[in-house]
Short mmCIF file of C-alpha atoms and ligand atoms in Angstrom, two decimals:
data_model
loop_
_atom_site.label_atom_id
_atom_site.label_comp_id
_atom_site.label_asym_id
_atom_site.label_seq_id
_atom_site.Cartn_x
_atom_site.Cartn_y
_atom_site.Cartn_z
CA MET A 3 124.95 111.65 106.07
CA GLU A 4 126.87 108.98 103.65
CA ILE A 5 125.56 109.12 100.36
CA ALA A 6 126.13 105.78 98.08
CA ILE A 7 125.30 106.43 94.31
CA LEU A 8 125.46 102.61 93.00
CA ASN A 9 124.27 100.76 90.28
CA ASP A 10 120.95 98.77 90.56
CA ASN A 11 122.08 95.76 92.34
CA ALA A 12 125.02 96.95 94.04
CA CYS A 13 122.40 99.33 95.77
CA ALA A 14 121.01 95.96 97.65
CA ARG A 15 124.74 94.27 97.99
CA PHE A 16 125.72 97.57 99.89
CA GLY A 17 122.70 97.38 101.93
CA ALA A 18 122.89 93.91 102.87
CA ASP A 19 127.19 94.32 103.49
CA LEU A 20 126.04 96.86 105.95
CA VAL A 21 123.65 94.48 107.92
CA GLU A 22 126.21 91.74 107.69
CA ASP A 23 128.80 93.79 108.97
CA LEU A 24 126.31 95.05 112.03
CA LEU A 25 125.78 91.40 112.65
CA GLN A 26 129.63 89.98 112.69
CA ARG A 27 130.00 92.42 115.60
CA LYS A 28 126.51 92.10 117.32
CA PRO A 29 125.18 88.76 116.34
CA THR A 30 121.61 89.78 118.64
CA ALA A 31 121.31 92.90 116.86
CA VAL A 32 117.90 94.78 116.70
CA LEU A 33 117.23 95.33 113.30
CA GLY A 34 114.46 98.00 112.17
CA LEU A 35 112.94 96.99 108.82
CA ALA A 36 110.72 99.03 106.64
CA THR A 37 107.84 97.35 104.29
CA GLY A 38 107.35 98.85 100.60
CA ALA A 39 109.32 97.79 97.57
CA SER A 40 112.65 99.65 98.48
CA PRO A 41 114.25 97.31 100.76
CA LEU A 42 113.10 94.37 99.11
CA GLY A 43 116.62 93.66 97.09
CA VAL A 44 118.18 93.95 100.63
CA TYR A 45 116.16 91.55 102.12
CA ARG A 46 116.64 89.03 99.22
CA GLU A 47 120.07 89.66 99.14
CA LEU A 48 120.56 88.50 102.92
CA GLY A 49 118.21 85.50 102.28
CA ARG A 50 120.74 84.26 99.46
CA ARG A 51 123.66 85.00 101.74
CA VAL A 52 121.90 83.21 104.55
CA ALA A 53 121.34 80.11 102.15
CA LYS A 54 125.01 80.27 101.43
CA GLY A 55 125.30 80.05 105.09
CA THR A 56 127.78 83.29 104.88
CA VAL A 57 125.43 85.29 107.41
CA ASN A 58 122.99 84.40 110.28
CA LEU A 59 120.17 86.16 111.22
CA SER A 60 118.88 83.81 113.67
CA GLY A 61 119.66 86.09 116.71
CA ILE A 62 118.35 89.05 115.79
CA THR A 63 115.29 90.81 116.97
CA ALA A 64 113.30 93.09 114.56
CA PHE A 65 110.70 95.92 114.55
CA THR A 66 108.57 97.29 111.72
CA LEU A 67 108.08 100.86 110.95
CA ASP A 68 104.37 100.82 110.68
CA GLU A 69 100.81 99.35 110.33
CA TYR A 70 97.90 99.86 108.18
CA LEU A 71 94.65 99.92 110.61
CA GLY A 72 91.62 98.11 109.62
CA LEU A 73 92.84 95.05 107.31
CA PRO A 74 92.00 91.53 108.02
CA ALA A 75 94.36 89.39 109.91
CA ASP A 76 95.09 87.38 106.82
CA HIS A 77 95.12 90.00 104.48
CA PRO A 78 98.19 89.50 102.10
CA GLU A 79 99.46 93.44 102.20
CA ARG A 80 98.63 93.68 106.30
CA TYR A 81 102.42 94.56 107.08
CA ARG A 82 102.79 92.01 109.55
CA ASN A 83 102.02 89.40 107.17
CA VAL A 84 104.29 91.11 104.13
CA ILE A 85 107.45 91.56 106.61
CA LEU A 86 107.17 87.78 107.55
CA ARG A 87 106.82 86.56 103.67
CA GLU A 88 109.31 88.87 102.42
CA PHE A 89 111.90 88.97 105.46
CA ALA A 90 111.44 86.43 108.12
CA ASN A 91 110.69 83.50 105.85
CA LEU A 92 113.86 84.20 103.72
CA VAL A 93 116.34 85.07 106.21
CA GLY A 94 115.31 82.40 108.86
CA VAL A 95 113.96 84.63 111.52
CA SER A 96 111.20 83.16 113.75
CA ALA A 97 107.80 85.37 113.67
CA GLU A 98 108.09 85.72 117.60
CA ASN A 99 111.35 87.87 116.91
CA ILE A 100 109.36 90.16 114.44
CA HIS A 101 107.59 93.06 116.14
CA THR A 102 105.10 95.01 114.35
CA PRO A 103 102.41 98.01 115.75
CA ASP A 104 99.52 95.87 117.11
CA ASP A 105 96.58 96.71 114.70
CA SER A 106 94.18 95.04 116.67
CA ALA A 107 94.54 96.30 120.16
CA THR A 108 91.57 97.68 121.57
CA ASP A 109 93.11 100.95 123.04
CA LEU A 110 95.39 101.91 119.84
CA ASP A 111 97.17 104.88 121.61
CA ALA A 112 97.96 102.15 124.46
CA ALA A 113 99.46 100.18 121.75
CA CYS A 114 101.38 102.89 120.29
CA GLU A 115 103.05 103.70 123.81
CA GLN A 116 103.83 99.90 124.32
CA TYR A 117 105.51 99.80 121.22
CA GLU A 118 108.19 102.41 122.12
CA ARG A 119 108.46 100.51 125.01
CA ASP A 120 109.03 97.42 123.89
CA ILE A 121 111.66 98.97 121.13
CA ALA A 122 113.19 100.57 124.43
CA ARG A 123 113.11 97.41 126.39
CA ALA A 124 115.13 95.26 123.37
CA GLY A 125 117.97 98.11 123.99
CA GLY A 126 117.11 100.24 120.94
CA ILE A 127 117.44 100.17 117.18
CA ASP A 128 120.87 99.20 115.95
CA LEU A 129 119.80 99.75 112.37
CA GLN A 130 117.14 100.99 110.82
CA ILE A 131 116.39 100.24 107.26
CA LEU A 132 113.95 102.92 105.47
CA GLY A 133 112.84 103.94 102.27
CA ILE A 134 111.16 107.46 101.21
CA GLY A 135 108.04 108.22 99.72
CA THR A 136 107.41 110.55 96.58
CA ASP A 137 106.43 113.57 99.25
CA GLY A 138 109.27 112.64 101.62
CA HIS A 139 107.63 110.61 104.09
CA ILE A 140 109.37 108.03 106.05
CA ALA A 141 107.64 105.07 107.81
CA PHE A 142 104.06 106.95 107.46
CA ASN A 143 104.92 110.41 108.47
CA GLY A 144 103.60 112.16 105.61
CA PRO A 145 104.20 116.09 105.09
CA GLY A 146 103.21 118.27 108.13
CA SER A 147 104.30 115.19 110.72
CA SER A 148 105.97 116.58 113.65
CA LEU A 149 109.43 116.37 114.08
CA GLY A 150 109.37 115.61 117.43
CA SER A 151 106.62 112.56 117.11
CA ARG A 152 106.70 109.00 118.52
CA THR A 153 104.54 105.81 117.57
CA ARG A 154 101.16 107.13 117.00
CA LEU A 155 98.14 106.86 114.56
CA LYS A 156 98.23 108.72 111.83
CA ALA A 157 95.87 109.69 108.97
CA LEU A 158 97.67 108.44 105.44
CA SER A 159 98.36 111.49 103.20
CA LYS A 160 96.30 111.62 99.88
CA GLN A 161 99.81 111.09 97.94
CA THR A 162 100.70 108.18 100.20
CA ARG A 163 97.41 106.15 99.37
CA ILE A 164 97.65 107.01 95.54
CA ASP A 165 101.09 105.60 95.66
CA ASN A 166 100.03 102.70 97.60
CA ALA A 167 97.31 101.63 95.35
CA ARG A 168 99.18 99.43 93.36
CA TYR A 169 99.21 97.13 96.50
CA PHE A 170 95.44 96.74 96.26
CA ASP A 171 94.18 96.20 92.82
CA ASP A 172 95.03 100.32 91.54
CA ALA A 173 91.73 100.84 93.51
CA LEU A 174 92.26 104.20 96.01
CA ASP A 175 89.11 103.27 98.10
CA LYS A 176 90.84 100.07 99.32
CA VAL A 177 93.63 101.46 100.59
CA PRO A 178 93.55 101.92 104.45
CA THR A 179 92.73 105.10 105.41
CA HIS A 180 95.03 105.11 108.66
CA CYS A 181 98.07 103.61 110.04
CA ILE A 182 100.02 103.01 113.43
CA THR A 183 103.67 104.55 112.52
CA GLN A 184 106.69 104.95 114.27
CA GLY A 185 107.26 108.79 114.86
CA LEU A 186 110.00 110.81 113.57
CA ALA A 187 111.58 111.02 116.73
CA THR A 188 111.24 107.34 117.13
CA ILE A 189 113.23 106.64 114.17
CA LEU A 190 115.86 109.19 114.87
CA ASP A 191 116.80 107.18 118.31
CA ALA A 192 118.26 104.26 115.85
CA ARG A 193 122.10 104.00 116.18
CA HIS A 194 122.12 103.95 112.30
CA ILE A 195 119.93 104.62 109.92
CA VAL A 196 120.30 103.39 106.28
CA LEU A 197 117.72 104.62 103.63
CA LEU A 198 117.48 103.20 100.09
CA ALA A 199 115.83 104.93 97.03
CA GLU A 200 115.80 103.94 93.44
CA GLY A 201 114.09 105.41 90.62
CA VAL A 202 113.42 108.78 89.03
CA ARG A 203 110.16 109.09 91.12
CA LYS A 204 111.96 109.37 94.14
CA ALA A 205 114.47 111.97 92.92
CA ARG A 206 112.79 115.29 94.16
CA ALA A 207 112.41 113.58 97.86
CA VAL A 208 116.02 112.63 97.85
CA VAL A 209 116.86 116.05 97.00
CA GLN A 210 115.06 117.71 99.73
CA LEU A 211 116.37 114.56 102.11
CA VAL A 212 119.94 115.40 101.25
CA ASP A 213 119.82 119.35 100.28
CA GLY A 214 117.02 120.83 101.27
CA PRO A 215 116.23 122.69 104.47
CA VAL A 216 114.98 120.56 107.47
CA SER A 217 111.06 121.27 107.44
CA ALA A 218 107.99 119.27 108.45
CA ARG A 219 106.85 119.97 104.36
CA TRP A 220 109.96 117.21 103.56
CA PRO A 221 109.90 114.86 106.86
CA ALA A 222 113.11 112.59 105.62
CA SER A 223 115.09 115.90 105.95
CA ILE A 224 115.00 115.40 109.71
CA LEU A 225 117.73 112.69 109.15
CA GLN A 226 119.97 115.66 108.55
CA MET A 227 119.89 115.73 112.29
CA HIS A 228 121.27 112.17 112.99
CA PRO A 229 125.03 111.69 112.88
CA ARG A 230 125.07 108.10 111.25
CA VAL A 231 122.83 108.31 107.96
CA THR A 232 123.63 105.97 105.03
CA VAL A 233 121.78 106.75 102.07
CA ILE A 234 121.96 104.50 99.06
CA LEU A 235 120.71 105.70 95.51
CA ASP A 236 120.58 104.52 92.10
CA GLN A 237 121.74 107.22 89.53
CA SER A 238 118.21 108.00 88.82
CA ALA A 239 116.96 108.76 92.32
CA ALA A 240 120.29 111.09 92.79
CA GLN A 241 119.93 112.84 89.47
CA TYR A 242 119.17 116.57 91.19
CA LEU A 243 121.74 116.19 93.78
CA ARG A 244 124.38 118.79 93.85
CA ASP A 245 128.00 117.77 95.07
CA THR A 246 127.61 113.92 93.40
CA ASP A 247 131.29 114.13 92.80
CA TYR A 248 132.06 114.54 96.26
CA TYR A 249 129.99 111.50 97.53
CA GLN A 250 131.50 109.52 94.59
CA ARG A 251 134.84 110.23 95.62
CA ALA A 252 134.24 110.00 99.34
CA PHE A 253 132.26 106.64 98.89
CA ALA A 254 135.72 105.57 96.71
CA SER A 255 138.02 106.10 99.57
CA ARG A 256 135.61 104.41 102.16
CA ALA A 257 136.05 101.37 100.13
CA GLU A 258 139.80 101.75 99.74
CA ARG A 259 140.23 102.19 103.38
CA ALA A 260 138.08 99.05 103.73
CA ALA A 261 140.80 97.02 101.61
CA GLN A 262 143.55 98.61 103.66
CA PHE A 263 142.68 97.78 107.20
C1 F6R B 3 107.17 101.34 104.57
C2 F6R B 3 107.25 102.77 104.98
C3 F6R B 3 107.12 103.75 103.72
C4 F6R B 3 108.00 103.12 102.40
C5 F6R B 3 107.93 104.23 101.51
C6 F6R B 3 108.28 103.98 100.60
O1 F6R B 3 107.20 100.63 105.82
O2 F6R B 3 107.23 102.94 105.94
O3 F6R B 3 107.56 104.76 104.04
O4 F6R B 3 109.28 103.08 102.70
O5 F6R B 3 106.65 104.60 101.64
O6 F6R B 3 107.89 103.11 99.81
P1 F6R B 3 108.43 102.13 98.63
O7 F6R B 3 109.85 101.51 99.10
O8 F6R B 3 107.32 100.75 98.14
O9 F6R B 3 108.57 103.03 97.07
#
């Protein structure tokens, strides 16, 4: 794992740099997108770069991680609507190039299998952007999720529903109870995973992700098994990590290397 501990704005800039580097090599890259607050800075930074003409995302295809079940098609918090509003509209990607799990399917299990096939047919995900829940979830794989899981229906954990009530007028009963989510094994198939976490609320989950044992109790810890993960943290989210000096030095030498070549 590469751990980058940066100041607030630098987190979003570094995340956007990783996407930009990929697009220079592969303008038709397949991106995996998280919703929620964590990636918004990266999406907005990419939007600014698109507006300046320094990066072009028009050739990409994207797949989101998850979708609530039971929200009306035009609900502002339905993740398809969120990602069109917060990402696609900002960076100039057309709606047909944004794939989201089909929450309207009559056969939801079949829709989950189809989503896996769609990702595979697109060539797999080149760069997956992730956030992390306070209980260590990634996508909607809460504690106890199978480490080998693939896209499927899930009941949302109580903690996730409490955390997400802020998007539903702080009313827990308005937060959906179920979702479709990529599984942990689906996420691990991505070629590069970039996880962003900011703030003290995430610090406990972050230390389990980086230093904890690999365990379904803290699902993000499965990322320790992936060969290419970049974790971008602010100081608050990183505060319980051991070895932060090492991470800082390793990250600084990365920048020096980049300057040399
Ligand atoms: C969103 C998702 C979730 C969030 C996580 C953190 O598509 O899959 O795992 O990344 O709940 O949410 P924020 O970033 O709002 O703290």
